[in-house]
Amino acid sequence: MDKDSSLNFALSKTGENPLMFFELLRVIFLLILLIFLSGKLKIIFVKQIMSRYSDDLGVNQSIGTIFQYTAVLIGGLIIIQSTIELGSLNVLAGALGVGIGFGLQNIANNFISGLIILFERPIKVGDRIEVGQVTGDIVRISSRATTVSTNDNISIIIPNAEFISKPVINWSHSGRNIRFHVPVGVAYKEDPAHIKSILLGIATKHPDVLQTPAPDVLFTEYGDNSLNFDLLVWTSTYINKPTVLKSQLYYLIFEKFKEHNVEIPFPQRDIHIKTGNVVSQK
C-alpha cells in the first residue's frame, strides 16, 4: 500500500496532487471501519447509558441514531482530511454531484426525511402507526427507510419520505393509553339502563380494560331496527391488537345478553297489502 508502489496509479490527471488509487482504498476501508464501530458504539450507548436515564425505547433509539450519524460525519471528515489532499477531490466531487443530480434524488430525499424524523420525532421506535395501507409497530428507523412489523409478523420497509409527505396516524404519539369504541345494538323492547349496566359490568371485569379513565356507555341513536349503544373502553396493552380486544368483549357481551334474555335485533320490514276492486279496462 506504499504510495510509490507500482500498483498505485493516479485516478485524476489534474492538479498538483492527483488522487491516488491506494489513497482511495485507504479512505474506503477506514470509512467502512468507522461505520461498523459507530454502530457498535450506538448499541452500547443506547443499552448501557441511555437506559439508565430513560425507559422510552423510541427516545433512546433516536438519540442513539443521532449520536451515530454525528460520529460518522466528524470521523469521516477527519479521515478524508488526513488521508487525501482536498485539492485532488475536485474531479471526484464533480462526478459525485452529477450522480446525485441524476440518479440519487430519492436516496437524498429519504436521507433528509430520516433526519427530520429523528429530530422532530413525529414517529419513533415502538410506536403503533398507520400510513397508507400499512398498519404496524415501528421496529427500526434507518437513514433511508423505516421498518414496520405488522400483527402477522411481516416486516414492511417504508421509505422515510412517505412519513413526511403523507398523513400518518400515530396511535402512541402522546402515550400508550388508547380508547376503543365497541358498537352494540339491541331490540327496541329492551331497557337502555339495563343494557348500560350489563356493558359496564363486562368492561370493568376485563383484566386489560383500564379503570382510569373509567369505561362508559353512550346511547347513540334510535336505529332502523335497534337501539344503538357505544361501549367506550381504555387500554394500554391491546394498542397493537384492537380487533382482539373487541372480539373478546363481543364474546362476553353475547354470553351476558343470552344470560339476561336480551334480544339482539335483526332487520325487519312491515309490508302492508291493500285490497280492493279491480277496474277492468275496455
XYZ file of C-alpha atoms in Angstrom:
282
model
C 0.000 0.000 0.000
C 3.013 2.294 -0.263
C 2.409 5.340 -2.415
C 5.496 4.539 -4.519
C 4.267 1.018 -5.335
C 4.000 0.045 -8.989
C 0.366 -0.944 -8.354
C -0.517 2.581 -7.317
C -1.764 4.944 -10.005
C -3.423 8.315 -10.269
C -7.199 8.412 -10.637
C -7.178 12.019 -11.813
C -4.626 13.730 -14.026
C -5.386 17.290 -12.985
C -3.822 19.314 -10.192
C -0.504 19.143 -8.417
C -1.699 16.418 -6.045
C -3.731 13.887 -8.052
C -5.960 11.397 -6.259
C -4.087 8.070 -5.987
C -5.694 4.632 -6.080
C -4.225 3.481 -2.731
C -5.382 6.693 -1.049
C -8.941 5.998 -2.160
C -8.712 2.395 -0.919
C -7.488 3.577 2.494
C -10.363 6.062 2.757
C -12.950 3.425 1.813
C -11.503 0.941 4.331
C -11.408 3.498 7.141
C -14.947 4.699 6.414
C -16.288 1.132 6.492
C -14.455 0.555 9.773
C -15.839 3.838 11.140
C -19.434 2.905 10.243
C -19.027 -0.548 11.819
C -17.554 0.808 15.058
C -20.102 3.627 15.311
C -22.880 1.047 15.031
C -21.382 -0.938 17.926
C -20.971 2.261 19.957
C -24.615 3.137 19.304
C -25.749 -0.182 20.779
C -23.591 0.341 23.877
C -24.755 3.958 24.199
C -28.466 3.052 23.964
C -28.486 -0.097 26.113
C -25.960 0.774 28.815
C -26.032 4.568 29.094
C -29.405 5.893 27.880
C -31.336 3.066 29.548
C -30.228 4.449 32.946
C -31.944 7.783 32.316
C -34.993 6.898 30.202
C -37.318 3.916 29.827
C -38.658 5.140 26.469
C -37.086 2.878 23.841
C -38.086 5.178 20.976
C -36.371 8.207 22.519
C -33.238 6.201 23.293
C -33.047 4.846 19.738
C -33.496 8.326 18.240
C -30.738 9.815 20.387
C -28.502 6.823 19.645
C -29.018 7.206 15.887
C -28.217 10.933 16.028
C -25.087 10.066 18.044
C -24.072 7.547 15.359
C -24.628 9.982 12.476
C -22.609 12.667 14.275
C -19.733 10.250 14.902
C -19.718 9.122 11.267
C -19.822 12.727 9.981
C -16.999 14.004 12.203
C -14.921 10.840 11.794
C -15.420 10.857 8.012
C -14.215 14.439 7.731
C -11.130 13.646 9.825
C -10.319 10.562 7.731
C -10.668 12.400 4.422
C -8.643 15.436 5.537
C -5.841 13.314 6.992
C -5.647 10.872 4.064
C -6.406 12.780 0.867
C -5.368 16.199 -0.306
C -8.623 18.126 -0.694
C -7.485 19.585 -3.982
C -7.386 16.117 -5.542
C -11.094 15.625 -4.821
C -12.298 18.217 -7.328
C -12.880 15.764 -10.174
C -14.356 13.114 -7.874
C -16.675 15.646 -6.217
C -17.857 16.864 -9.602
C -18.684 13.336 -10.752
C -20.452 12.625 -7.475
C -22.501 15.813 -7.834
C -23.653 14.766 -11.299
C -24.578 11.323 -9.942
C -26.623 12.816 -7.130
C -28.344 15.196 -9.537
C -29.436 12.442 -11.941
C -29.707 9.204 -10.023
C -29.761 9.749 -6.274
C -32.654 12.167 -5.757
C -34.790 9.608 -3.931
C -31.914 8.496 -1.710
C -31.124 12.086 -0.767
C -34.821 12.784 -0.167
C -35.193 9.741 2.097
C -31.987 10.551 3.973
C -33.082 14.116 4.707
C -36.544 12.822 5.680
C -34.846 10.405 8.075
C -33.002 13.287 9.726
C -36.282 15.213 10.075
C -37.907 12.163 11.688
C -35.045 11.776 14.166
C -35.032 15.449 15.202
C -38.758 16.253 15.139
C -39.748 12.745 16.303
C -43.266 12.517 14.779
C -42.674 8.764 14.987
C -40.201 6.665 16.978
C -39.290 3.041 17.581
C -42.123 1.241 19.353
C -44.921 3.478 18.017
C -48.084 1.988 16.533
C -48.678 3.725 13.202
C -50.862 3.693 10.121
C -49.545 5.060 6.832
C -51.314 4.309 3.573
C -52.475 0.691 3.715
C -49.820 -0.324 6.272
C -50.559 -0.760 9.986
C -47.962 -1.974 12.467
C -45.249 -1.247 15.042
C -42.061 0.629 14.171
C -39.072 -1.593 14.942
C -36.255 0.332 13.227
C -35.580 3.776 11.748
C -32.540 3.927 9.477
C -31.105 6.644 7.249
C -33.104 5.544 4.187
C -36.173 3.663 5.374
C -38.263 2.676 8.379
C -39.123 -0.937 9.197
C -42.688 -1.644 10.329
C -43.753 -5.023 11.747
C -47.404 -5.984 11.245
C -49.532 -8.188 13.512
C -48.787 -11.090 11.153
C -45.046 -10.639 11.895
C -44.421 -9.328 8.381
C -41.738 -6.653 8.079
C -42.580 -3.838 5.673
C -39.824 -1.426 4.595
C -41.222 2.082 4.050
C -39.081 4.935 2.613
C -38.685 7.770 5.119
C -40.121 10.290 2.660
C -43.536 8.573 2.994
C -43.749 9.684 6.633
C -43.039 13.297 5.684
C -45.177 13.684 2.561
C -48.254 11.628 3.586
C -50.666 11.710 6.548
C -49.542 9.342 9.315
C -51.733 8.047 12.153
C -49.612 7.544 15.278
C -51.613 5.643 17.885
C -49.000 6.069 20.621
C -47.562 9.519 19.913
C -48.723 11.035 23.219
C -48.974 7.838 25.286
C -49.897 4.175 25.305
C -53.462 4.641 26.594
C -55.952 4.311 23.726
C -59.759 4.420 23.758
C -61.687 1.907 21.651
C -65.307 2.100 20.507
C -67.403 -1.080 20.665
C -70.800 -0.505 18.986
C -73.699 -2.627 20.274
C -77.339 -2.797 19.150
C -80.350 -4.278 20.987
C -84.060 -4.637 20.266
C -86.469 -1.765 20.958
C -88.158 -3.657 23.816
C -85.006 -3.604 25.971
C -84.412 -1.162 28.838
C -81.475 1.191 27.999
C -80.473 1.495 31.677
C -80.289 -2.306 31.962
C -78.155 -2.546 28.825
C -75.778 0.123 30.160
C -75.400 -1.794 33.432
C -74.581 -5.043 31.603
C -71.999 -3.428 29.315
C -70.256 -1.575 32.151
C -70.132 -4.779 34.201
C -68.402 -6.582 31.334
C -65.894 -3.785 30.754
C -64.941 -3.315 34.417
C -64.223 -7.035 34.860
C -61.987 -7.379 31.804
C -58.337 -7.515 33.000
C -56.978 -5.447 30.095
C -59.517 -2.615 30.280
C -58.264 0.342 32.296
C -60.390 1.572 35.185
C -58.868 5.055 34.956
C -60.203 6.550 32.735
C -63.318 4.533 33.525
C -65.349 2.717 30.823
C -68.516 4.434 29.656
C -71.608 3.645 27.597
C -73.253 6.140 25.260
C -76.790 5.810 23.906
C -76.003 6.910 20.364
C -79.247 6.685 18.380
C -82.595 5.116 17.613
C -81.693 2.948 14.627
C -83.972 1.496 11.977
C -84.176 -1.829 13.807
C -82.319 -1.331 17.085
C -81.334 0.872 19.986
C -77.666 1.616 19.355
C -75.066 1.980 22.120
C -71.327 2.696 22.082
C -69.175 0.991 24.718
C -66.040 3.102 25.340
C -63.049 1.342 26.904
C -59.450 2.402 27.524
C -56.486 0.027 27.230
C -52.700 0.201 27.151
C -51.982 -3.454 26.360
C -54.045 -4.001 23.206
C -52.888 -0.932 21.291
C -51.389 -3.196 18.612
C -54.294 -5.704 18.709
C -57.541 -3.701 18.780
C -59.507 -6.377 16.929
C -58.560 -8.988 19.535
C -59.872 -6.862 22.415
C -63.111 -6.112 20.569
C -63.550 -9.809 19.820
C -63.130 -10.726 23.491
C -65.649 -8.082 24.549
C -68.167 -9.215 21.921
C -67.904 -12.803 23.161
C -68.605 -11.645 26.721
C -71.452 -9.379 25.580
C -73.099 -12.231 23.692
C -72.918 -14.521 26.737
C -74.342 -11.842 29.075
C -77.129 -10.934 26.659
C -78.044 -14.613 26.394
C -77.991 -14.939 30.196
C -80.301 -11.923 30.643
C -82.521 -12.786 27.646
C -81.566 -9.596 25.836
C -82.730 -9.712 22.239
C -80.202 -8.890 19.550
C -82.066 -7.236 16.654
C -82.153 -8.161 13.008
C -83.504 -6.190 10.027
C -87.315 -6.184 9.910
C -89.763 -4.741 7.413
C -93.540 -4.332 7.642
C -95.419 -4.982 4.408
C -98.946 -3.585 4.021
C -101.070 -5.101 1.230
C -104.088 -3.112 0.110
C -107.036 -4.965 -1.427
C -109.907 -3.557 -3.489
C -111.946 -3.944 -6.615
C -110.043 -4.225 -9.836
C -111.492 -1.971 -12.522
C -111.279 -3.621 -15.892
C -110.286 -1.535 -18.820
C -112.272 -1.788 -22.060
